[in-house]
Short mmCIF file of C-alpha atoms in Angstrom, two decimals:
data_model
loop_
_atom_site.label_atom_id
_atom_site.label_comp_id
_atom_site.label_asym_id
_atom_site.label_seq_id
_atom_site.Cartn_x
_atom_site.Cartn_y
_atom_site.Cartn_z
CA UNK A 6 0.00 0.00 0.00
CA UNK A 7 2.67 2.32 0.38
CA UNK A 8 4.42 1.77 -2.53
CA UNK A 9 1.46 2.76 -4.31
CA UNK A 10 1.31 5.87 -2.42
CA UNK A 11 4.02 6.88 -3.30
CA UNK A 12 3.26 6.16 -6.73
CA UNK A 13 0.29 8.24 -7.24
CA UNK A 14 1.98 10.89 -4.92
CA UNK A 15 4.67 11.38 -7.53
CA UNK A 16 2.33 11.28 -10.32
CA UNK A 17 0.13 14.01 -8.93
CA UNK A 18 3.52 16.29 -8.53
CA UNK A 19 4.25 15.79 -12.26
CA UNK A 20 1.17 17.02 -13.27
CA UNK A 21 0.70 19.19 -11.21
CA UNK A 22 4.20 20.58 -12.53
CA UNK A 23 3.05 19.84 -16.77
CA UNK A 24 6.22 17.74 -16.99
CA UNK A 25 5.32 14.05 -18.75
CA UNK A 26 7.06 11.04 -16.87
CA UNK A 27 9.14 8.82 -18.83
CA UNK A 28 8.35 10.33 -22.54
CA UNK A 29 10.26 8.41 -25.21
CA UNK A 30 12.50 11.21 -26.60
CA UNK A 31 16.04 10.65 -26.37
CA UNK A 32 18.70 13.04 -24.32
CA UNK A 33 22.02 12.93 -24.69
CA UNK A 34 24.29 13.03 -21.59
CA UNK A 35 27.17 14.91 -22.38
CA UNK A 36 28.25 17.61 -24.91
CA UNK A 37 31.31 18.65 -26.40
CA UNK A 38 31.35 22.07 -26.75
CA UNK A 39 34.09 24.73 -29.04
CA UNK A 40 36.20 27.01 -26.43
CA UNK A 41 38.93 27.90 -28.51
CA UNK A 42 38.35 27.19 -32.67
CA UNK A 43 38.43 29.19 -36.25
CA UNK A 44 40.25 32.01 -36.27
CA UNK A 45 39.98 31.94 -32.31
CA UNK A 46 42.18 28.37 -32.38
CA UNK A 47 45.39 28.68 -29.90
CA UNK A 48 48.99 27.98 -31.20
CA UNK A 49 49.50 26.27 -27.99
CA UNK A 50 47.62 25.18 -24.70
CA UNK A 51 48.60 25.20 -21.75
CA UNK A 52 46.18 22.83 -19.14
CA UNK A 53 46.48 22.05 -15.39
CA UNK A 54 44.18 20.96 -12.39
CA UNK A 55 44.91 21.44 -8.63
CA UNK A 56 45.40 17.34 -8.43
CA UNK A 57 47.33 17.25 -11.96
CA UNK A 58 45.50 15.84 -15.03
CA UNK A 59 45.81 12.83 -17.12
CA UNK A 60 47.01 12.99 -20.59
CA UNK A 61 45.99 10.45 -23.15
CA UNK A 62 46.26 10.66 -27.35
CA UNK A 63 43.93 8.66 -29.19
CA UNK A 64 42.96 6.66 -26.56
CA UNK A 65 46.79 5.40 -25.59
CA UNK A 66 48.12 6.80 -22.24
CA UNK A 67 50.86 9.14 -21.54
CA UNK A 68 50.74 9.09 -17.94
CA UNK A 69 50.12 12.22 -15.54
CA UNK A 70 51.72 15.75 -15.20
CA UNK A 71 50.89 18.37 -12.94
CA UNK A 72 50.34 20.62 -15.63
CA UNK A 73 50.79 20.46 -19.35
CA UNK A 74 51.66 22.34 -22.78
CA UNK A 75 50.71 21.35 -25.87
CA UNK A 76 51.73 22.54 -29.82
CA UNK A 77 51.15 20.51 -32.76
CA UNK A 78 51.86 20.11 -36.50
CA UNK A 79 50.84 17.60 -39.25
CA UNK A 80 49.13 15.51 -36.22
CA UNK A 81 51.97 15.50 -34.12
CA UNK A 82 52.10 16.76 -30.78
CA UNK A 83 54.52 18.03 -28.34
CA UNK A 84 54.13 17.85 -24.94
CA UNK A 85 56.17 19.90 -22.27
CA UNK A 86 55.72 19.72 -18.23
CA UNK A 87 57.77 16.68 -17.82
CA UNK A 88 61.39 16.32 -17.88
CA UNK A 89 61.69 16.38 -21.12
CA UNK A 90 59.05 17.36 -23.58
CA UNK A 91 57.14 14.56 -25.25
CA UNK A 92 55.95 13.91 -29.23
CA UNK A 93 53.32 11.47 -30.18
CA UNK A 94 51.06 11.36 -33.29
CA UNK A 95 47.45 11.25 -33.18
CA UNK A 96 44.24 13.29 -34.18
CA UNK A 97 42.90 14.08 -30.63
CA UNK A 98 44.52 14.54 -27.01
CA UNK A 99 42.00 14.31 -24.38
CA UNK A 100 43.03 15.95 -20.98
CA UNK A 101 41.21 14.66 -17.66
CA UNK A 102 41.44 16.21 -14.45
CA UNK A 103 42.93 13.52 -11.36
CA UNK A 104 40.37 15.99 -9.24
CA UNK A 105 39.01 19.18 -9.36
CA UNK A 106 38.45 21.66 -12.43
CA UNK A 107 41.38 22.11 -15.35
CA UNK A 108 42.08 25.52 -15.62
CA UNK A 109 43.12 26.90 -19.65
CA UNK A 110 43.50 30.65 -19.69
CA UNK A 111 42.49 31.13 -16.42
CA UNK A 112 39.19 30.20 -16.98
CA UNK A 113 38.09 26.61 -14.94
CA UNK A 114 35.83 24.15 -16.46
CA UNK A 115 34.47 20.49 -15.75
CA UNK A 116 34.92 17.68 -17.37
CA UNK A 117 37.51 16.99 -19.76
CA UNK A 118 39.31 19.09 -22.53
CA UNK A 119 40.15 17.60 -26.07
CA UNK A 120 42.54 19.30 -28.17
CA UNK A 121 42.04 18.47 -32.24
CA UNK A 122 44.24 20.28 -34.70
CA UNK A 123 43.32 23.19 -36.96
CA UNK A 124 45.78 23.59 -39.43
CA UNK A 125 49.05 24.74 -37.02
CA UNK A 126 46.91 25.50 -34.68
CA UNK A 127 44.42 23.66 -32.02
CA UNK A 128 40.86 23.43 -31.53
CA UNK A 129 40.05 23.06 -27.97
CA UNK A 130 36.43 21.41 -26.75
CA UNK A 131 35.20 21.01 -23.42
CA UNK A 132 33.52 17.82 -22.86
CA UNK A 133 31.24 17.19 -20.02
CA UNK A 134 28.14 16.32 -18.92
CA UNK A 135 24.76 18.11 -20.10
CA UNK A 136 23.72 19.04 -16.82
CA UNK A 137 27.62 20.59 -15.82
CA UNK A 138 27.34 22.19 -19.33
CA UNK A 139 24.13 24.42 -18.27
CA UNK A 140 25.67 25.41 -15.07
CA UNK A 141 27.99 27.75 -17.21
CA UNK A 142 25.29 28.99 -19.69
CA UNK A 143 22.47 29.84 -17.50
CA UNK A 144 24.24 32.72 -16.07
CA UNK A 145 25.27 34.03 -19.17
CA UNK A 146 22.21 33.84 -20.81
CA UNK A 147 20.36 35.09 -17.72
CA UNK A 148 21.62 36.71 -14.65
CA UNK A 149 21.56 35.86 -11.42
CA UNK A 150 19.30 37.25 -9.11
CA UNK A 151 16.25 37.02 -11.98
CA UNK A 152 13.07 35.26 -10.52
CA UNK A 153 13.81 31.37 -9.80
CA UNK A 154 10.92 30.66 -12.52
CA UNK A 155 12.70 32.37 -15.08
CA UNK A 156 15.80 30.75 -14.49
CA UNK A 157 14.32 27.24 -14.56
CA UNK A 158 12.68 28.31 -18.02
CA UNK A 159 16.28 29.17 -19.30
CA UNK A 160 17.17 26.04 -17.97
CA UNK A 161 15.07 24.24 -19.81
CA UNK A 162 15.19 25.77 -23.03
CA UNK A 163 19.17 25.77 -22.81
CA UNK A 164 18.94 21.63 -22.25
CA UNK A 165 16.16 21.18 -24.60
CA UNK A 166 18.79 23.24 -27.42
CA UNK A 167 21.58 21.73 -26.65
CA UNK A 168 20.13 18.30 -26.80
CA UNK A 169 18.55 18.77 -30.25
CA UNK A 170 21.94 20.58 -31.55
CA UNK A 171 24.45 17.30 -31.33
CA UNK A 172 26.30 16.62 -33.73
CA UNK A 173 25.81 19.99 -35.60
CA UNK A 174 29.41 20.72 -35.48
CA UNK A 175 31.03 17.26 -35.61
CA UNK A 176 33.33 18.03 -38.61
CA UNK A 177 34.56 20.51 -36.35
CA UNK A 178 35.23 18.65 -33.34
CA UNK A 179 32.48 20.02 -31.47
CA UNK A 180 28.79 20.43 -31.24
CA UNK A 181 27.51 23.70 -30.31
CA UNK A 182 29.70 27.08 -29.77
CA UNK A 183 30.07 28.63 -26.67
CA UNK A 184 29.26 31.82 -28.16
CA UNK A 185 25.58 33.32 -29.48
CA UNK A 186 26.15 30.84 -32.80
CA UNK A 187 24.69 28.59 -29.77
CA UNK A 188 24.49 29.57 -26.63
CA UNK A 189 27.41 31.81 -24.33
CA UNK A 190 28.91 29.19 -22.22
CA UNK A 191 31.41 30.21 -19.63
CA UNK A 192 32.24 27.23 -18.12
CA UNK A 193 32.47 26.90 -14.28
CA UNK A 194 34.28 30.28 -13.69
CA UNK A 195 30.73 31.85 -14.45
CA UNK A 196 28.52 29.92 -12.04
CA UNK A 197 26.04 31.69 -9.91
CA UNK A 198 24.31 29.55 -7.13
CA UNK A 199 20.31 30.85 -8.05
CA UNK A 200 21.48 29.18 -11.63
CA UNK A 201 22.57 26.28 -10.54
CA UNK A 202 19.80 25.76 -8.60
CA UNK A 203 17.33 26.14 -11.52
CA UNK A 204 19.02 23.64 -13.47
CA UNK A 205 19.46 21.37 -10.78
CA UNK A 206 15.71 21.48 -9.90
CA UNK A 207 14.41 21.17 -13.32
CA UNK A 208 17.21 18.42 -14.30
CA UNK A 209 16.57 16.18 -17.37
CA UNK A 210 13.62 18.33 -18.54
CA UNK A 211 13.48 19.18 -22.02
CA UNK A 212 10.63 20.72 -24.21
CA UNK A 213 8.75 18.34 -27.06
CA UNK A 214 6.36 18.63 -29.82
CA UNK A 215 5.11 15.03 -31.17
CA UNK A 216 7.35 13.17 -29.43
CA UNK A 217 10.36 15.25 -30.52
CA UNK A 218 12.65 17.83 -29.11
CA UNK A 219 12.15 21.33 -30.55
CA UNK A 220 14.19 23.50 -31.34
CA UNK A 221 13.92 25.76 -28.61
CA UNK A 222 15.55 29.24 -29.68
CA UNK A 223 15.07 32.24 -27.58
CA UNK A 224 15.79 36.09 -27.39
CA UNK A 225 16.67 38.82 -25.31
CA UNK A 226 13.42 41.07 -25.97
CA UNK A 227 10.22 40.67 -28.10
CA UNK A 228 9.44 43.80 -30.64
CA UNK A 229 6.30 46.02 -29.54
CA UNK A 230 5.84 43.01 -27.07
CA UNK A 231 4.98 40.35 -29.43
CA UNK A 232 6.78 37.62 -30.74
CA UNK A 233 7.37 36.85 -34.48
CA UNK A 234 6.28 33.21 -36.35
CA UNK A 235 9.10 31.48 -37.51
CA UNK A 236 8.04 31.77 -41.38
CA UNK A 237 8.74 35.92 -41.18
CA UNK A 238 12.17 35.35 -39.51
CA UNK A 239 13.93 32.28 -40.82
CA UNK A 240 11.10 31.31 -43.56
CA UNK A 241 9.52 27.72 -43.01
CA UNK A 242 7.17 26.92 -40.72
CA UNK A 243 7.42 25.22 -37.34
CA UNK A 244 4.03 24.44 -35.52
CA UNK A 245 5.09 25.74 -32.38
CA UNK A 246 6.91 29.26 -33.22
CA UNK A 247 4.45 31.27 -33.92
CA UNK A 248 4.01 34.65 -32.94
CA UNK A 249 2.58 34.90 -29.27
CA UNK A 250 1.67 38.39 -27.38
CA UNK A 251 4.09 39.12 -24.74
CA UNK A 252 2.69 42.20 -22.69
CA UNK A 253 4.66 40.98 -19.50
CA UNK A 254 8.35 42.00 -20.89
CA UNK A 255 6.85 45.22 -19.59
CA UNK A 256 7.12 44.05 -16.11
CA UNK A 257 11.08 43.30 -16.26
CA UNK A 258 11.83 45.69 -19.57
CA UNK A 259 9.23 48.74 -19.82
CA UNK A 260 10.76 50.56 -22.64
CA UNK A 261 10.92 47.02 -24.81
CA UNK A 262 14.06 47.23 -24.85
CA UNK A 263 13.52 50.43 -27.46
CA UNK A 264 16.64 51.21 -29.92
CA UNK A 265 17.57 53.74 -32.66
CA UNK A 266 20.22 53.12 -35.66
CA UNK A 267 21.50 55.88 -37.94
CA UNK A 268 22.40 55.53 -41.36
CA UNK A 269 23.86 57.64 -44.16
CA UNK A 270 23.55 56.98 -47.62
CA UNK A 271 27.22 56.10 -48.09
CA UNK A 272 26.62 53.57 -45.02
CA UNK A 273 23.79 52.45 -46.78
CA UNK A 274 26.16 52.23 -49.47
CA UNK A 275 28.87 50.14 -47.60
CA UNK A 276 26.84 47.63 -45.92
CA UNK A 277 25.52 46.49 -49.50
CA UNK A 278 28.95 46.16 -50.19
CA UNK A 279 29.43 43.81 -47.82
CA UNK A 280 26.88 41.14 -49.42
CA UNK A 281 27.95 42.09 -52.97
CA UNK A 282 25.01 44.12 -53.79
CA UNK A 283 26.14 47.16 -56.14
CA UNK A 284 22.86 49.51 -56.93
CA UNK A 285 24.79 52.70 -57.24
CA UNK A 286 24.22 55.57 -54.29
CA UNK A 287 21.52 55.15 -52.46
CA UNK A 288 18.16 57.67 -52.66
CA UNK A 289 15.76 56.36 -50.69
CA UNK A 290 15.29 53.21 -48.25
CA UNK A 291 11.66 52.12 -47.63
CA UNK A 292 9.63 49.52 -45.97
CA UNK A 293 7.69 47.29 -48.64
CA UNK A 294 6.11 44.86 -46.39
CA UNK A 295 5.60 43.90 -42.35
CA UNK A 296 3.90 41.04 -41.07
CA UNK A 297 0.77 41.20 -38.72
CA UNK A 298 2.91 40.87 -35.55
CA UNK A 299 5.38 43.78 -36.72
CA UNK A 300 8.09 41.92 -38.37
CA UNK A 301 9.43 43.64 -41.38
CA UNK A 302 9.65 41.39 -44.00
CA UNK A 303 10.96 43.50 -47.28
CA UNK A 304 13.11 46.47 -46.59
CA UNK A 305 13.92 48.07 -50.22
CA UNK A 306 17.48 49.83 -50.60
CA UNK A 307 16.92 52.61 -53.38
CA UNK A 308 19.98 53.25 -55.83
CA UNK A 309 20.81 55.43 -58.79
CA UNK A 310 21.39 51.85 -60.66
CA UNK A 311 18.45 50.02 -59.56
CA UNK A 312 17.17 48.10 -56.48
CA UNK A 313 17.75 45.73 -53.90
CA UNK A 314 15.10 44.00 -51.56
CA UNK A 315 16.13 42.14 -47.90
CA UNK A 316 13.99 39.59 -47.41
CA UNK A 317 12.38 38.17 -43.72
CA UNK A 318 15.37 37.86 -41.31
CA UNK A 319 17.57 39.92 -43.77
CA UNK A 320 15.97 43.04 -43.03
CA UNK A 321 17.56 42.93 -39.12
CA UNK A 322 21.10 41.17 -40.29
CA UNK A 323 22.13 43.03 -43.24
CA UNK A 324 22.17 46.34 -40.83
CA UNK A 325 22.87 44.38 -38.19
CA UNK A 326 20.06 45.77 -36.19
CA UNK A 327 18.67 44.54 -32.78
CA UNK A 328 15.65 43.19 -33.91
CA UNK A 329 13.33 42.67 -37.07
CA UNK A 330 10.54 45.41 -35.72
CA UNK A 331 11.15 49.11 -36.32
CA UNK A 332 10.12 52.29 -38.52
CA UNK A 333 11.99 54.70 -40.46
CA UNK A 334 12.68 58.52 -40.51
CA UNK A 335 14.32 61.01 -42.82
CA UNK A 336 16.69 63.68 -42.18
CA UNK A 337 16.35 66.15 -44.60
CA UNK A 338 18.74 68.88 -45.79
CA UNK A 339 17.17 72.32 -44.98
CA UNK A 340 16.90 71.60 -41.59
CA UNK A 341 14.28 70.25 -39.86
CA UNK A 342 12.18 68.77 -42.59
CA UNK A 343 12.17 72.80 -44.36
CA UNK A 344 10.55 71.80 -47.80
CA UNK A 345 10.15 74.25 -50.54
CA UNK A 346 6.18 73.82 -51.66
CA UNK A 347 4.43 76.10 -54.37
CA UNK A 348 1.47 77.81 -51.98
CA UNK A 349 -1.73 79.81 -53.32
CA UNK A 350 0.56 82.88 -52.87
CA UNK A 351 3.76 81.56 -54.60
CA UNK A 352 6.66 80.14 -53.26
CA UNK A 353 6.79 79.54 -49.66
CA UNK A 354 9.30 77.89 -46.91
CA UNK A 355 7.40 75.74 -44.43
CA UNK A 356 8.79 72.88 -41.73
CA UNK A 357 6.52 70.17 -42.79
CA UNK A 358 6.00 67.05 -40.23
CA UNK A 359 6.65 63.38 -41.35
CA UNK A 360 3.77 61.22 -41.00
CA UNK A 361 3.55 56.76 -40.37
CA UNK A 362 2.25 55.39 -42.95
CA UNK A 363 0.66 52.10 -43.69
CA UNK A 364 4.14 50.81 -44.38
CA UNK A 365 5.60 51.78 -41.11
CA UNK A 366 7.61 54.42 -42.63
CA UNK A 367 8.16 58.35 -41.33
CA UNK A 368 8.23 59.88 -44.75
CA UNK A 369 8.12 63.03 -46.81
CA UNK A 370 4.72 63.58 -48.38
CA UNK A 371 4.53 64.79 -52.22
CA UNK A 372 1.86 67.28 -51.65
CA UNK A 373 0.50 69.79 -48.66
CA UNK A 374 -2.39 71.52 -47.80
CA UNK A 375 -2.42 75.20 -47.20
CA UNK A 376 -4.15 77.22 -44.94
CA UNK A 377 -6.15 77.78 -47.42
CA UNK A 378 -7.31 74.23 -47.85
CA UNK A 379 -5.46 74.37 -51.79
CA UNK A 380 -3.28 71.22 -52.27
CA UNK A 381 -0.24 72.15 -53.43
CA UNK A 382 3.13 70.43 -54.78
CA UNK A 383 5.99 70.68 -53.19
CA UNK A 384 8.86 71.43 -55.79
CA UNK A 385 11.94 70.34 -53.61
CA UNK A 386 13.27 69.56 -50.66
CA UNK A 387 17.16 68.61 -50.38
CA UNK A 388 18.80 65.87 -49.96
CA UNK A 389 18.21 63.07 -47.53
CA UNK A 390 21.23 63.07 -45.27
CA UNK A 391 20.54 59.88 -42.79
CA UNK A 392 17.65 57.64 -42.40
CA UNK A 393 16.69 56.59 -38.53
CA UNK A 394 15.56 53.29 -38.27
CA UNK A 395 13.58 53.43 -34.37
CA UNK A 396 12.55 49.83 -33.03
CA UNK A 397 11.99 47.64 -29.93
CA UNK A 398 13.39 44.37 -28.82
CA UNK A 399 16.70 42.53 -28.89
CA UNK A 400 17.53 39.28 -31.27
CA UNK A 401 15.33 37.53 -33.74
CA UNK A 402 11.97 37.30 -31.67
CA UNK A 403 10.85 33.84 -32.10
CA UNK A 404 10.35 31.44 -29.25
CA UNK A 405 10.86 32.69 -25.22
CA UNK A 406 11.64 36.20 -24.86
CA UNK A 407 14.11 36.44 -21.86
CA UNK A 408 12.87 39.36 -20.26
CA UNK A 409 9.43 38.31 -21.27
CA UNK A 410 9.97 35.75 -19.35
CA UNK A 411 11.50 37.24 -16.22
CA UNK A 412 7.81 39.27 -16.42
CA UNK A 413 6.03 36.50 -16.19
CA UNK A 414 7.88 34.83 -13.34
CA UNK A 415 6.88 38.26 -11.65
CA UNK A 416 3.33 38.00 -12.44
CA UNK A 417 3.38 34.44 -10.93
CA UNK A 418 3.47 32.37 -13.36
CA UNK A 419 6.07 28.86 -13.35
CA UNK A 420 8.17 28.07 -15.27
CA UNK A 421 5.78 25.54 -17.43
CA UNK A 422 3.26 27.90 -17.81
CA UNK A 423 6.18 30.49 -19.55
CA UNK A 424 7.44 27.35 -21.60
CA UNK A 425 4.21 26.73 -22.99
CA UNK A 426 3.32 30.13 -23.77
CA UNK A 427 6.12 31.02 -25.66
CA UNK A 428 6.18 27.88 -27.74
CA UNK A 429 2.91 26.78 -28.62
CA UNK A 430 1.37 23.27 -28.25
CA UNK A 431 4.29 22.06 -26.48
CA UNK A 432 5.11 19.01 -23.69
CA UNK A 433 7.68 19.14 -20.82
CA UNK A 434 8.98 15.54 -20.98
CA UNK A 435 12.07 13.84 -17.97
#
């Protein structure tokens, strides 16, 4: 009779909590992830660990040193520390602590370290477990001190991406970065207590849709507090990111997390450059198309040789902007929006006011009414010298919003409830 107590005791806690028992969806227990790699790869390494560490290449054993360096070239690999320094072929050295944390740049992290060559140089990878892994990204993605909810909805998300992302970077010698490519991991030198904590107490949850993990991408900060679908962003679709209202953000980020970006034309100019787009100098830059939750979805660079559209996500990247939801103004030459415009009486000088239009953007109109009620046509009007682009939010926008989410752990909600809001008809499966 107890036993079953028990039983239904811990049933009633799952559900209570929206986390499935015993879903089949498979979770991988460690990760390697990329400290050092690219143009970021180190010449040489040097490794150590309060008890020493344990050095092996390729599987075969070269014994213990209290602390090691390591070069390499064409596979071969020199190791200093001992009495003499030691070379021994092989495509990976894999460094385990006797006890304790290894320590590379004075940074500490768990696990072990694996050292693969890139060209002359070495990639180094941190290998541990998932769990250990999150300790060192939580706090980085979040901060400590945020509401315990929110941090256990970080946690989750973080597991629930890293799990789905192995193997992404294999031909690398890695699977996710420890930078925004994936998620900023710090390893244990970052660890916060309140973070630890969160992952602890949510530990082998991930988030599922059908049976499968998702792919559970977040953001800083939702534009005009609403999320974007994942077909205006990335293109596609994906059942559960879609766009989802999120009016709490106010509660942890009141302004949105509002921004501003100034461009010239020759800026304009530049940043085309950059993706080998060539319409000339630029005349005008407009908004062609937004979706119902804000997104802008066709911003349209105007040259004196033609056109050039950005498409979904492109309109935030190729300005590198903070998010995909904003407006834009004109700065005129005259000063102040002065526009020349043929009045009832002749020529006049007026300051005219932009207006919003359908398309979102603050722009000049063609024609004016006088006091007089006549339309008239304005017959200049300078230059434009800079176009603001004003906006809200921080990242793509699809899935949780972080600060979205630290509002709703104020407003009382747990972390579940935030998980499933965010990402729609999903399960929380251990």
């Amino acid at each position: 009779m107890k036993k079953y107590i028990l039983l239904l005791l811990a049933a009633t806690v799952f559900l209570f909590s929206g986390v499935t028992a015993g879903a089949a969806v498979s979770v991988p227990e460690k990760v390697r992830v990329g400290i050092y790699f690219g143009s970021s790869a180190l010449s040489s390494v040097t490794v150590s660990a309060d008890g020493g560490v344990y050095i092996s290449c390729d599987g075969a054993d070269l014994g213990w040193l209290a602390a090691a360096t390591f070069t390499q070239s064409g596979n071969y690999w020199t190791v200093s520390g001992g009495a003499e320094p030691v070379t021994v072929a092989g495509s990976k050295v894999t460094i385990t602590p006797s006890g304790g944390l290894l320590t590379i740049n004075k940074k500490t992290y768990r696990g072990q370290i694996e050292l693969v060559p890139n060209g002359s140089n070495i990639t180094v990878v941190n290998y541990l477990e998932i769990e250990e892994y999150l300790y060192g990204v939580v706090p980085l993605e979040m901060s400590t001190g945020w509401p315990m909810e929110a941090l256990k909805t970080q946690a989750v998300c973080a597991r629930t991406y890293v799990a789905k992302s192995i193997g992404k970077y294999q031909s690398q010698g890695f699977d996710v970065y420890n930078t925004t490519m994936s998620q900023v991991y710090g390893g244990a030198s970052v660890e916060k207590a309140d973070c630890t904590q969160a992952v602890n107490e949510t530990k082998g949850i991930v988030i599922t849709y059908g049976g499968a993990l998702i792919d559970a991408v977040y953001s800083s900060a939702s534009s005009n507090f609403h999320t974007f679908n994942v077909k205006d962003v990335w293109g596609g679709s994906l059942p559960y990111l879609v766009g989802v209202e999120d009016s709490y953000q106010s509660l942890a980020k009141p302004d949105g997390h509002a921004w501003t970006a100034t461009f010239t034309p020759q800026q304009l100019k530049e940043a085309l450059a950059k993706k080998s787009v060539d319409i000339g100098d630029i005349t005008d830059l407009r908004i062609d198309a937004r979706s119902d939750e804000g997104a802008v979805t066709a911003l349209t660079f105007v040259g004196t040789n033609g056109e050039y559209t950005a498409k979904i996500g492109n309109t935030r990247t190729i300005l590198n902007l903070r998010s995909q939801g904003y407006t834009i103004s004109k700065d005129v030459s005259g000063g102040a929006g002065a526009m020349t415009v043929l009045g009832s009486s002749g020529k006049v000088t007026m300051t005219m006011a932009s207006a919003s239009g359908a398309s979102g953007v603050l722009g000049i109109a063609s024609k004016v009414i006088g006091a007089d009620g006549v339309i008239s046509d304005i017959l200049g009007g300078g230059t434009v010298l800079s176009y603001t682009l004003s906006g809200s939010g921080y990242g793509h926008g699809l899935g949780m919003s972080q600060y979205g989410a630290n509002g709703m752990a104020k407003a009382g909600f747990t972390y579940d409830q935030i998980i499933k809001h965010y990402y729609t008809g999903v399960e929380l499966t251990q």
